[in-house]
Coordinates of C-alpha atoms in Angstrom, one line a residue:
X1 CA -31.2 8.5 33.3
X2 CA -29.5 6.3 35.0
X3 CA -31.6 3.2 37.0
X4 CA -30.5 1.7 40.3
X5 CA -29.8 -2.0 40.2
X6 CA -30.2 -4.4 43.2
X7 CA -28.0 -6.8 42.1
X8 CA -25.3 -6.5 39.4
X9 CA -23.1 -8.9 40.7
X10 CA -24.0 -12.4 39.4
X11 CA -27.5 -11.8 39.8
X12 CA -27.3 -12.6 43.7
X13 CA -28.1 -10.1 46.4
X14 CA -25.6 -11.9 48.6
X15 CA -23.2 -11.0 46.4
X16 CA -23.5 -7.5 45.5
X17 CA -24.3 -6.5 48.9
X18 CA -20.5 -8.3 49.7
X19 CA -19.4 -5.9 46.8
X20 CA -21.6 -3.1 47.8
X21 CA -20.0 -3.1 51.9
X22 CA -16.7 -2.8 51.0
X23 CA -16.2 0.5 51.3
X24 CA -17.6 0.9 54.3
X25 CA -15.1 -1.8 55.6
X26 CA -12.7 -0.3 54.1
X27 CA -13.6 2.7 56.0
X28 CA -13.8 0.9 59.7
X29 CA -10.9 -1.3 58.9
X30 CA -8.7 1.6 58.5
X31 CA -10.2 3.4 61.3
X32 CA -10.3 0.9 63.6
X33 CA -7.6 -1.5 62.6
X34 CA -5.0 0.4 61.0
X35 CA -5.8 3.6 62.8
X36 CA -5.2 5.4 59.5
X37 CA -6.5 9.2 60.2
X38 CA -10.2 9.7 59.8
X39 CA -10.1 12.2 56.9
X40 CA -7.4 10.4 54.8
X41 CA -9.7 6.6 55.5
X42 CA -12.4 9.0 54.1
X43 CA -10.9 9.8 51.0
X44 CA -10.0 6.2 50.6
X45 CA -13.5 4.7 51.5
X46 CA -14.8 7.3 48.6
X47 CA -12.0 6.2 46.1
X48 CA -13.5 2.6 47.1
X49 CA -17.4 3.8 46.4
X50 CA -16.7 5.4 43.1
X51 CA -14.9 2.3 41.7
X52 CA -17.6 -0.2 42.8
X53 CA -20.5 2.4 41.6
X54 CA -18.7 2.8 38.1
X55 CA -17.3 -0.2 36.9
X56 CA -20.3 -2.7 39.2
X57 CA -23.1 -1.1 39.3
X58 CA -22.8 0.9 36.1
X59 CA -23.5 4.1 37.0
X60 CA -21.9 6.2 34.8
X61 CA -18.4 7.8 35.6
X62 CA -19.9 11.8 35.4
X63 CA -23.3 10.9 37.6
X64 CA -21.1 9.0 40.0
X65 CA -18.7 12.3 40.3
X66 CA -21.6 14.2 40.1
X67 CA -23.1 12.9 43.5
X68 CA -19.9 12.8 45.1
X69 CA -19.6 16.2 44.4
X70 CA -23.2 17.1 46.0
X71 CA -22.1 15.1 48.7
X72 CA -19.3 17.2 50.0
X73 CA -21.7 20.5 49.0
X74 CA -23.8 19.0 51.7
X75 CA -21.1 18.1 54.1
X76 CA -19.8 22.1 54.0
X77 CA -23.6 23.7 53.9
X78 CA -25.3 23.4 55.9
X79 CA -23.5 20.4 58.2
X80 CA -20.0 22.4 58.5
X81 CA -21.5 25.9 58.3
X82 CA -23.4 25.1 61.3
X83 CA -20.1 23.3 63.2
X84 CA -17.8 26.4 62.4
X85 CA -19.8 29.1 63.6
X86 CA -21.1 27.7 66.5
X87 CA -17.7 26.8 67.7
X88 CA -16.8 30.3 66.7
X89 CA -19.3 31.8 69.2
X90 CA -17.3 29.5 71.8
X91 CA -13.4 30.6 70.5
X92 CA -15.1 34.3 71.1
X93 CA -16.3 33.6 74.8
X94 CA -12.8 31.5 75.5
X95 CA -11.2 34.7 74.0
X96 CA -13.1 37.2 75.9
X97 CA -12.3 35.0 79.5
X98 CA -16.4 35.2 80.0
X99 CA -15.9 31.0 79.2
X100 CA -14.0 31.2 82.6
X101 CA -16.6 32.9 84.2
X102 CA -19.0 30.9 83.0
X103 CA -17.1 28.0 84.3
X104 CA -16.8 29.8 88.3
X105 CA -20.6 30.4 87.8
X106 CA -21.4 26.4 87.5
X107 CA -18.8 25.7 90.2
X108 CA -20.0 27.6 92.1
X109 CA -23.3 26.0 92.6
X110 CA -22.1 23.6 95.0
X111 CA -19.3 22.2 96.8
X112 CA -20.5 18.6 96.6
X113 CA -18.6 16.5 94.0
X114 CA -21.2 14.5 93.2
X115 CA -23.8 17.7 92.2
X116 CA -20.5 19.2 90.4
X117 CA -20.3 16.4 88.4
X118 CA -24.2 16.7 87.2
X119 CA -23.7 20.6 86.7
X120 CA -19.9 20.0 84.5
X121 CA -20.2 17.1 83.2
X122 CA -23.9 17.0 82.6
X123 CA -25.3 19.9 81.6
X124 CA -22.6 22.6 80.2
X125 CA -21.5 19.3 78.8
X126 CA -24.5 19.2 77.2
X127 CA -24.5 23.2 76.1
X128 CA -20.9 22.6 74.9
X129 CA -22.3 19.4 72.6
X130 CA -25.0 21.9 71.5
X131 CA -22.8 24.6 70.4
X132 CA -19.4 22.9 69.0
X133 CA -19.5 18.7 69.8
X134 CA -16.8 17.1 67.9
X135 CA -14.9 16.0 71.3
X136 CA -14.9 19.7 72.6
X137 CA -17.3 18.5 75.7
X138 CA -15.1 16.0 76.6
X139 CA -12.0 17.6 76.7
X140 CA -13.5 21.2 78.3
X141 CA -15.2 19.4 81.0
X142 CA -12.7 16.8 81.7
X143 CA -10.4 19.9 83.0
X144 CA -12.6 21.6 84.4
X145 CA -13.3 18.7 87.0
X146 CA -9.6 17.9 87.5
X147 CA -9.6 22.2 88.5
X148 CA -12.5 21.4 91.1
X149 CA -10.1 18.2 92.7
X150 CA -11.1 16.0 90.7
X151 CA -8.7 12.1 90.1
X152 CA -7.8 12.9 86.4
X153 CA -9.2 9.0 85.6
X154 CA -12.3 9.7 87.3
X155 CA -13.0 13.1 85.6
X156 CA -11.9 11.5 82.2
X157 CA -14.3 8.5 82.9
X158 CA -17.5 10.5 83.9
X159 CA -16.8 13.4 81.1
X160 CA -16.9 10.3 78.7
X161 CA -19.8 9.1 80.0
X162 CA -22.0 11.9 79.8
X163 CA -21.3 12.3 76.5
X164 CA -24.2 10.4 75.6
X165 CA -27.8 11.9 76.1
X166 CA -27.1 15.1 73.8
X167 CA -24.6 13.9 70.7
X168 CA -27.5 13.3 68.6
X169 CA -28.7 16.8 68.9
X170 CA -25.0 17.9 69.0
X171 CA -23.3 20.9 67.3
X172 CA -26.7 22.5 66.6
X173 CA -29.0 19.4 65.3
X174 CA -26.1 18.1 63.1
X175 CA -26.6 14.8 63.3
X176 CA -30.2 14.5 62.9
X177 CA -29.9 17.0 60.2
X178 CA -27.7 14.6 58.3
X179 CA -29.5 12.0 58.6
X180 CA -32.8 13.6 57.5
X181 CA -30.8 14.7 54.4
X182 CA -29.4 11.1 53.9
X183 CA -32.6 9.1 54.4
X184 CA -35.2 12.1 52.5
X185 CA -37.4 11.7 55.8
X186 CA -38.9 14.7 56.5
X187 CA -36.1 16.5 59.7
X188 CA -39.4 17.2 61.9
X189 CA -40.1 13.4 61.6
X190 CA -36.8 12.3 62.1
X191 CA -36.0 14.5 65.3
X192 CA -39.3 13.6 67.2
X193 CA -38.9 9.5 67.3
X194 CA -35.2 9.9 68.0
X195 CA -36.5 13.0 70.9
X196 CA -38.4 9.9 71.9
X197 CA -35.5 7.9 72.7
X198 CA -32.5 9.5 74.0
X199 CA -34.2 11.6 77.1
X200 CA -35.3 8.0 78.1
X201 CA -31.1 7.8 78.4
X202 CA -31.0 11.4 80.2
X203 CA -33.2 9.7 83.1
X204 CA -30.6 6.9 83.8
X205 CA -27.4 9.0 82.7
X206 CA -27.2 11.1 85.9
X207 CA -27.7 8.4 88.3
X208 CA -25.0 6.3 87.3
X209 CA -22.8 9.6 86.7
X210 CA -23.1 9.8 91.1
X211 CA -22.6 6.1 91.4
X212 CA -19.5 6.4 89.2
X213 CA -18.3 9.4 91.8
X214 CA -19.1 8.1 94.7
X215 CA -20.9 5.0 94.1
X216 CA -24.1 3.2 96.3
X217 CA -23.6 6.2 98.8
X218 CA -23.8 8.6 95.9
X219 CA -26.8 7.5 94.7
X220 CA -28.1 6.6 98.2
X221 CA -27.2 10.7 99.0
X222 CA -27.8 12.4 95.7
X223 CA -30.1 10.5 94.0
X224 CA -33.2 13.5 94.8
X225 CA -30.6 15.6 92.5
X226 CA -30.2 13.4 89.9
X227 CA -33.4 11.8 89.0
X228 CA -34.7 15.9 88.8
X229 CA -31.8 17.0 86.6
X230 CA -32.1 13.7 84.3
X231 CA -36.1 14.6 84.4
X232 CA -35.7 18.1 83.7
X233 CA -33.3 17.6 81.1
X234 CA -35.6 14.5 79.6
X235 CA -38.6 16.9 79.5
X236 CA -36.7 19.8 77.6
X237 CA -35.2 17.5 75.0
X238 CA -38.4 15.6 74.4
X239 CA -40.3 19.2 74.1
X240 CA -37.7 20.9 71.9
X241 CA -37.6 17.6 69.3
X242 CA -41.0 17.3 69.2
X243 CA -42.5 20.9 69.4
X244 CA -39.9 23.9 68.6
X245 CA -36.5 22.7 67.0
X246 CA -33.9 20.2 66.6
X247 CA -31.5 23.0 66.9
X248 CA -32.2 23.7 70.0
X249 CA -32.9 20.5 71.6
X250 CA -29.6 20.4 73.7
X251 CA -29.8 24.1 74.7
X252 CA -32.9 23.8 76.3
X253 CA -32.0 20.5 77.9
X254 CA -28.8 21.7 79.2
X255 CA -30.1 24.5 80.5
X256 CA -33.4 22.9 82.0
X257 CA -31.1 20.5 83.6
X258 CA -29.4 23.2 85.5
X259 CA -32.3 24.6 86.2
X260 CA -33.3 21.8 88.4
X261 CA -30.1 21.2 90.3
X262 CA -30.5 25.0 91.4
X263 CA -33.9 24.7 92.5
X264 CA -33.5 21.5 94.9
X265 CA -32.3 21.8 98.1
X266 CA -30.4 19.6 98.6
X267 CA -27.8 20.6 95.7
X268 CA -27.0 23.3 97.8
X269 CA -25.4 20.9 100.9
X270 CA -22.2 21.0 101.1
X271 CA -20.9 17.5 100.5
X272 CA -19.2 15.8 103.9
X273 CA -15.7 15.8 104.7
X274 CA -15.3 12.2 103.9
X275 CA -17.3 12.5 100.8
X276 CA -14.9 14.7 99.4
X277 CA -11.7 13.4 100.9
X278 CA -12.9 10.0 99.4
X279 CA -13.8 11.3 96.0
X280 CA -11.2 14.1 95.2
X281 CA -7.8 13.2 95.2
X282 CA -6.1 16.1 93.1
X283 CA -6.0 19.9 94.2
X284 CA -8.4 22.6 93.7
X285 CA -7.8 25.0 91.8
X286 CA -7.8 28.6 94.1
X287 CA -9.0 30.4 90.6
X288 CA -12.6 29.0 91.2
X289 CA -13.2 31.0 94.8
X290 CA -12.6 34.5 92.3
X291 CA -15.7 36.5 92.5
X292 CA -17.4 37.8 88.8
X293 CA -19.5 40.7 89.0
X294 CA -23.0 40.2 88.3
X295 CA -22.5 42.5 84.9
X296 CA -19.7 39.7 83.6
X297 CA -21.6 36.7 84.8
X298 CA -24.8 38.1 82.4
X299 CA -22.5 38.6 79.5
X300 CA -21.1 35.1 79.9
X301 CA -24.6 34.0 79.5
X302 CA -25.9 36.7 76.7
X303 CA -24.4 33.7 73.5
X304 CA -26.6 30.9 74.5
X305 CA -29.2 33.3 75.2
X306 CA -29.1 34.8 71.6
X307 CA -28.9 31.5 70.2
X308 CA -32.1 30.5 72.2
X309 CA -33.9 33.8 71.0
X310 CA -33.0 33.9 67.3
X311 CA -33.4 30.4 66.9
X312 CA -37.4 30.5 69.0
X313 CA -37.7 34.2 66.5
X314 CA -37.1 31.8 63.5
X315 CA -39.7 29.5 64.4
X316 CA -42.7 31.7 64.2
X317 CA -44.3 31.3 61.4
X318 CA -44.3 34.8 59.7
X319 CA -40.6 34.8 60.5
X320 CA -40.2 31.5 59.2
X321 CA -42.1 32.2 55.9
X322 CA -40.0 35.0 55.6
X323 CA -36.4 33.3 55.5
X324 CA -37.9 30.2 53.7
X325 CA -38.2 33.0 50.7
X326 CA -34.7 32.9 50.5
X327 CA -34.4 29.5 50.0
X328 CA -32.7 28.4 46.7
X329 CA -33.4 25.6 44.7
X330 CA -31.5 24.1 41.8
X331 CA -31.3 20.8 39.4
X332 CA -27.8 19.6 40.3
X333 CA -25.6 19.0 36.8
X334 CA -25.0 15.7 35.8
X335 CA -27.2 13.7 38.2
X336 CA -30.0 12.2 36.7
X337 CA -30.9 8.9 38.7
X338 CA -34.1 7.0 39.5
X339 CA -34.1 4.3 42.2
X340 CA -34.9 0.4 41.1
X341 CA -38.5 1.3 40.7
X342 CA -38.1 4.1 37.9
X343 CA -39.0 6.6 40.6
X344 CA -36.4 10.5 40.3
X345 CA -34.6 10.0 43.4
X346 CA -34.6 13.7 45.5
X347 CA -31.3 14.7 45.3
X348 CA -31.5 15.1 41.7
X349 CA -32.8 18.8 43.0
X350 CA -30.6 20.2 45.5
X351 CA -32.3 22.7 47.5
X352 CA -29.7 25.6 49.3
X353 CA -31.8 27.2 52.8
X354 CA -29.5 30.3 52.6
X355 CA -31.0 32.1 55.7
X356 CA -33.1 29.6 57.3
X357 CA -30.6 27.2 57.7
X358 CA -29.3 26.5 61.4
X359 CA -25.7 27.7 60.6
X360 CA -26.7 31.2 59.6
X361 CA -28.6 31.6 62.6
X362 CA -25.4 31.4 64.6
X363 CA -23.6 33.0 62.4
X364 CA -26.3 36.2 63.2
X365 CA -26.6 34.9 66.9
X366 CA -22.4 35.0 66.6
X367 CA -22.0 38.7 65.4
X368 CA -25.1 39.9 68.0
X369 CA -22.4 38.1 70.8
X370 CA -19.3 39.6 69.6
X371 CA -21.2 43.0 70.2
X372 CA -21.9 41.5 73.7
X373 CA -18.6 40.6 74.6
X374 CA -16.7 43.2 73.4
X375 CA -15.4 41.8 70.6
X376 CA -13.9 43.9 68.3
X377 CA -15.2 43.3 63.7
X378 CA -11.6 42.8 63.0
X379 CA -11.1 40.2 65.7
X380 CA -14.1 38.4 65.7
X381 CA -13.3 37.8 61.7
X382 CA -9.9 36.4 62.9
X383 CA -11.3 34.0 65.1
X384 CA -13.7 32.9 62.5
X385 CA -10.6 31.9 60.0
X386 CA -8.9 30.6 62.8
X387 CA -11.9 28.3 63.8
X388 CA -12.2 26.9 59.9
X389 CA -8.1 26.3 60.4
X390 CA -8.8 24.5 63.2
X391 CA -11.8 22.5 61.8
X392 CA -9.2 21.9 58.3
X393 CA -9.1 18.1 58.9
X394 CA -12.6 18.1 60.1
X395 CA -14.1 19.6 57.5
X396 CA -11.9 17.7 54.9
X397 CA -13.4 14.5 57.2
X398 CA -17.0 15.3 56.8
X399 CA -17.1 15.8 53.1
X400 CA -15.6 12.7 52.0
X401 CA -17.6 10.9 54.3
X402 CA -20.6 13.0 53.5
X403 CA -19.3 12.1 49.7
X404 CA -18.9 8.5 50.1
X405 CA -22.5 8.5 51.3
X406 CA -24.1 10.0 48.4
X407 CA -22.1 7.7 46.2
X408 CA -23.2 4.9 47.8
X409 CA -26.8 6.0 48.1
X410 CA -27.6 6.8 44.8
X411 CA -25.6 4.1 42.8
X412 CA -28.2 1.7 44.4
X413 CA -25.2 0.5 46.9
X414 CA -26.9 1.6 50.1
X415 CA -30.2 -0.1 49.0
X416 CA -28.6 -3.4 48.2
X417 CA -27.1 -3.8 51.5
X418 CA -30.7 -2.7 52.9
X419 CA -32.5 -5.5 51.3
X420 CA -30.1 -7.9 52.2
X421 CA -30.0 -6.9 55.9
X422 CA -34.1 -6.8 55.9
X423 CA -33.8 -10.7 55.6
X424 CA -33.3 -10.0 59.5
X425 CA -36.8 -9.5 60.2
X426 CA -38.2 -8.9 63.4
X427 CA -34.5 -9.1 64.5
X428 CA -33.7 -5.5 62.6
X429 CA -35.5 -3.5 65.5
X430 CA -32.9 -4.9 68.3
X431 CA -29.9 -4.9 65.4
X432 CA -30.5 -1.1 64.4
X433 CA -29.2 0.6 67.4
X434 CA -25.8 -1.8 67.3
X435 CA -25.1 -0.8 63.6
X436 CA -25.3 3.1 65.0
X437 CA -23.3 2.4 68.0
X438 CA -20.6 0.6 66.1
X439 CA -20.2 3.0 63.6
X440 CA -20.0 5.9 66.1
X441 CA -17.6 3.8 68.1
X442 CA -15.2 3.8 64.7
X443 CA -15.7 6.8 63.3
X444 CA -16.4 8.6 66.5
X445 CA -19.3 11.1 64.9
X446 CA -23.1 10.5 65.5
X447 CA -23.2 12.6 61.9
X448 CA -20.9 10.4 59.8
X449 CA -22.5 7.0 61.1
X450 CA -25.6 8.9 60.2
X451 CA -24.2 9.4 57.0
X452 CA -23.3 6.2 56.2
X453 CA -26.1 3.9 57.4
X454 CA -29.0 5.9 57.9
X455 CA -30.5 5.0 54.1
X456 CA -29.0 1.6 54.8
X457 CA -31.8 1.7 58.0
X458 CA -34.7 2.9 56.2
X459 CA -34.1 0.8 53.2
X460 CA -34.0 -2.5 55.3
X461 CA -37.2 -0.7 57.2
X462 CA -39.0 -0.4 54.5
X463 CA -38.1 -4.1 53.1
X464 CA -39.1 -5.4 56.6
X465 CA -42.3 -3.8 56.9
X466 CA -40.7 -1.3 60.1
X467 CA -41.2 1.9 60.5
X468 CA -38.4 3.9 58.9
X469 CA -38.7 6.8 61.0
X470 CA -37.7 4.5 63.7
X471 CA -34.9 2.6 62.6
X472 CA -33.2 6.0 61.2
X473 CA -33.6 7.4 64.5
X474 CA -32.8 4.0 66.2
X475 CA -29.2 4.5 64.3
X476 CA -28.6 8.2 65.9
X477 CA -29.8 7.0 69.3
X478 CA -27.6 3.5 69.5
X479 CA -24.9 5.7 68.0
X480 CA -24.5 8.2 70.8
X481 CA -23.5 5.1 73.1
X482 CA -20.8 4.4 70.6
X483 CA -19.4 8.2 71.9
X484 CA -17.4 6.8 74.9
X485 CA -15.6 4.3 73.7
X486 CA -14.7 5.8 70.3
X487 CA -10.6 6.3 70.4
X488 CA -11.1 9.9 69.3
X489 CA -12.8 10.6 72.7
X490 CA -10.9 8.5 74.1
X491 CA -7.1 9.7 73.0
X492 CA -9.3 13.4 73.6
X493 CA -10.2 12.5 77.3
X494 CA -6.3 11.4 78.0
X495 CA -5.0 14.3 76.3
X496 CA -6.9 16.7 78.6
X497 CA -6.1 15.2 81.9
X498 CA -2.6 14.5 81.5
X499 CA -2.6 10.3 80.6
X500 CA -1.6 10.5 77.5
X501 CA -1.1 6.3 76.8
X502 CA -3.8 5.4 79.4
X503 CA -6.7 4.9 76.9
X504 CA -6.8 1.5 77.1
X505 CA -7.4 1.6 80.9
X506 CA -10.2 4.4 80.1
X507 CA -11.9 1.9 77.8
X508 CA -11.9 -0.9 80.3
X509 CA -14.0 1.7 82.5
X510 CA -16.4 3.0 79.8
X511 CA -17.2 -0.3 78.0
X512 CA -19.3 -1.8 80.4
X513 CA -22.0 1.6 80.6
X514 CA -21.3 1.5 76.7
X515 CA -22.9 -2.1 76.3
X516 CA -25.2 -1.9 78.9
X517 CA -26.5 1.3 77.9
X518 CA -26.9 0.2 74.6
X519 CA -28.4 -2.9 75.6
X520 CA -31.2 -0.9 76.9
X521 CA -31.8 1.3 73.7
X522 CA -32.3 -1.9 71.9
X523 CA -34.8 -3.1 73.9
X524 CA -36.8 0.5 74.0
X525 CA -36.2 0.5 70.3
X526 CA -38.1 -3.3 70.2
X527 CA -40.7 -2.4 72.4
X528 CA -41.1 0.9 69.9
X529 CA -41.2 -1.6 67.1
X530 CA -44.0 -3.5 68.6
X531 CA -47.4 -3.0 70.4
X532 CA -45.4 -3.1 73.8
X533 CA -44.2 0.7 73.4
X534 CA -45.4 1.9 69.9
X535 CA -47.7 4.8 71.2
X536 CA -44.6 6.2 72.4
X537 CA -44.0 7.1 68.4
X538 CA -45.5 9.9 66.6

C-alpha cells in the first residue's frame, strides 16, 4: 500500500506544495503563455505529475501509471461518452437541415433584436451547451445573429457572454460530473449547491445581454422580457439540480427560458425602426422568412424531447433500480493507496455505470432521433465516427488532463497544495470562485478546471473548517465566468463571424462582465459560507 505524504520535500509544506504546483503551472504557462495546444500542454503537465509523484513523493512508478491510466478510463467513460453522442444527436439534426429549422423557428419569435438575442444567444445557447458545449454554442449562435443583421462584434460579444449561466451543466452534466468523480462527493450533493449558484447568474445574465444590444433603452424597453426569461430559466436550473438530474439541468432551463419569452407580450412587439436601424448593421439573411411545415418544425424538436423523456424515464425509481443492475464494479490493478490518514482512498475500486450512465442515455435518445429524422443505420453510424474524428484532439485533451488529475490526487499532490492554501482561512470562501474562473479562463473547460482543482477545493475546505460541497461547487460556478474570456472562445467567436485577428478587441469587451460577474459570485459564495446566506445550502 502505498501512503500519501504531506510533505516530502524537506519536511516543509511550503515547499512541497511549490513542488507539488508545478505541473499545473506547467500546464497554464503553456496554455496561456506559450499557447502551446491544449492536448499536447496536457501530455506535458502529466509527464510533469508522474515525475514529481515518483521520484518526490514516492509513490511507486507502477501505482503512479496505474492512476494515470484510470484517469484517462474516466476521461473516455463516462465524460467523453457523454460529449460524443450528444454532439452526435446534433451532427444528425445539422445533417437532416431540421437544425435550420429549428433555427427559423426561434427567429421567428420576434423581430426585435433585443428579444432575438435572449431567444439565440440565451436559450438555444443554453440547449446547444446542454447537448455538445466545448465552444459549439458560441460559434452556432454567433452566426446565427450575424444571419438575423446582427454587427459581427456585437453578435460575437453577446454569444460570449451568455455563455455563462449553463457551462457548468454543459454537454450533459459534464462538468459537475467530473468534479463529483474528482472530489468523491456524492454528484446529487455536488450539483444542488452549485444549482444554488449559477441561476443566481441566469437572473442578471439577460439583462445585461439587452443593455449590451441596445443599452439603457434596452433595458428601459425590454427589461419585462428579460427579468422573466432569466426567472424562468433560474427556476428550471435550480429545480432540475436540486430535484430530477444534473443531466438535464440546462435542457430544462433552456427550454423554460423560451418558454417565457413566448408567453409575455411584449416579446411579441416588433422592435422600432430606430431600434433596429441602431442595433443591426449587417444584412438579414432572406433564408429566415422560409416557411417550415408544422410536421418539420415537430421533428426538429422530437431530439431534445427524447433526451428530456429518457433521461425523466431513468429517474424513476424502478427504472432506475433496474439500470443500476448493470452497473459494474472492479478493483483497479496496481492501485493500492491510502490517503495520510491510513484511510483506502475510493478509486482504488472503479465502478463502470454501463447503462445508467448519462452518455448511454443519449446514445438510446440518439438512435430513437435518427428514427425521427430520417436517418438512415448506415449513416447515422457515419456520423458517429465522424463526430469522435472531430472530437480526436478533444478527447486526446480530456484524458491527459483527466490523467494528470488522478496523478496528482492520489500521490498526495493535490492534498498538499490544499493544506497549504487552507492557511487562507476565512479568505478561501471569496478565493474559491477565482481559482475556477482562472483555470476555465486557461484551459477554457468548466470540466478540466474541475479536474484539476476540484480535490484541491475540498481539501483546503476541509482544512479550513468550510463546507466542501461548497467550495467544489464554488470552483464550477466561478469557472463558468472564466468561459468568455478564455482564447478558445475567443479565437472560436472570431472564427465564426469573420474577424479572424480581432480577439484581442473581443476580450477588451468581455473582460469587464468577466470580473464583474465574477466579483458577484464571490461574494454569493461568502455570504453561502457564512450565516448571511447559508440557508440557501442544502
Amino acid at each position: 500500500m502505498y501512503v500519501q505524504e504531506l510533505e516530502p520535500v524537506a519536511g516543509s509544506l511550503g515547499l512541497s506544495a511549490l513542488v507539488a504546483a508545478l505541473p499545473l503551472v506547467i500546464v497554464l504557462v503553456l496554455l496561456g503563455g506559450v499557447r502551446m495546444k491544449a492536448h499536447l500542454a496536457g501530455l506535458t503537465g502529466l509527464a510533469a505529475a508522474v515525475l514529481v509523484a515518483w521520484p518526490v513523493y514516492g509513490m511507486p512508478l507502477e501505482q503512479t501509471l496505474s492512476g494515470a491510466a484510470q484517469g484517462a478510463v474516466f476521461g473516455l467513460f463516462p465524460i467523453l461518452w457523454i460529449v460524443v453522442n450528444a454532439l452526435w444527436v446534433y451532427r444528425m439534426t445539422v445533417r437532416t437541415r431540421h437544425f435550420d429549422v429549428l433555427r427559423r423557428s426561434f427567429g421567428r419569435l420576434s423581430d426585435d433584436p433585443r428579444i432575438q438575442a435572449l431567444v439565440i444567444a440565451f436559450c438555444f445557447g443554453a440547449l446547444l451547451e446542454a447537448l455538445a458545449g466545448f465552444g459549439a454554442p458560441v460559434a452556432i449562435c454567433s452566426v446565427m445573429l450575424v444571419a438575423l443583421g446582427f454587427d459581427p462584434v456585437r453578435a460575437a460579444v453577446v454569444s460570449l457572454v451568455a455563455n455563462t449561466a449553463p457551462v457548468a451543466f454543459g454537454a450533459m452534466g459534464t462538468p459537475v460530473v467530473t468534479l463529483a468523480q474528482v472530489t468523491g462527493l456524492p454528484l446529487d450533493d455536488v450539483s444542488a449547491v452549485v444549482g444554488r449558484q449559477t441561476p443566481l447568474l441566469a437572473l442578471v445574465v439577460p439583462l445585461v445581454l439587452v443593455g449590451l444590444v441596445d443599452g439603457r433603452r434596452g433595458l428601459r424597453e425590454t427589461w419585462v422580457p428579460a427579468v422573466a426569461c432569466g426567472t424562468a430559466f433560474a427556476a428550471a436550473q435550480f429545480v432540475a439540480s436540486n430535484h430530477v438530474s444534473a443531466q438535464l439541468a440546462d435542457i430544462g432551463a433552456a427550454l423554460a427560458g423560451a418558454g417565457a419569452l413566448a408567453a409575455v407580450v411584449h416579446a411579441r412587439v416588433p422592435a422600432a425602426d430606430a431600434v433596429r436601424a441602431s442595433v443591426l448593421t449587417g444584412a438579414r439573411s432572406e433564408e429566415l422568412d422560409e416557411d417550415d411545415p408544422r410536421g418539420e418544425v415537430v421533428r426538429a424538436y422530437a431530439p431534445y424531447a427524447l433526451i428530456v423523456a429518457v433521461f425523466s424515464a431513468a429517474q424513476i425509481p424502478a427504472v432506475k433500480d433496474l439500470l443500476a443492475r448493470a452497473t459494474q464494479t472492479y478493483d483497479w490493478p496496481f492501485l493500492d493507496v491510502a490517503d495520510a490518514d491510513g484511510q483506502p482512498v475510493g478509486a482504488n475500486v472503479f465502478t463502470w455505470p454501463v447503462v445508467s450512465t448519462g452518455g448511454t442515455l443519449v446514445l438510446i435518445a440518439g438512435v430513437g432521433s435518427a428514427a425521427v429524422l430520417g436517418v438512415h443505420a448506415r449513416v447515422a453510424v457515419r456520423e458517429w465516427l465522424a463526430t469522435v474524428r472531430e472530437l480526436r484532439f478533444a478527447i486526446l485533451t480530456v484524458t491527459s488532463v483527466l490523467a494528470l488529475a488522478y496523478v496528482m490526487n492520489l500521490s498526495g499532490q493535490a492534498a498538499t497544495i490544499g493544506h497549504f492554501v487552507a492557511a487562507a482561512g476565512a479568505g478561501l470562501a471569496f478565493l474559491s470562485p477565482v481559482l475556477g474562473w482562472f483555470g476555465v479562463a486557461v484551459t477554457g473547460s468548466d470540466t478540466s478546471a474541475n479536474a484539476l482543482f476540484g480535490a484541491l477545493q475540498v481539501t483546503a475546505a476541509r482544512e479550513s473548517g468550510l463546507s466542501p460541497e461548497l467550495l467544489a461547487a464554488a470552483n464550477s460556478s466561478g469557472g463558468v465566468l472564466g468561459k468568455m474570456i478564455s482564447p478558445q472562445n475567443l479565437t472560436i467567436a472570431c472564427a465564426a463571424v469573420g474577424l479572424a485577428g480581432r480577439e484581442g478587441d473581443l476580450l477588451r469587451k468581455v473582460l469587464p462582465w468577466s470580473l464583474g460577474l465574477l466579483l458577484v459570485m464571490c461574494l454569493i459564495v461568502v455570504g453561502q459560507s457564512s450565516p448571511v446566506l447559508d440557508w440557501m445550502l442544502p
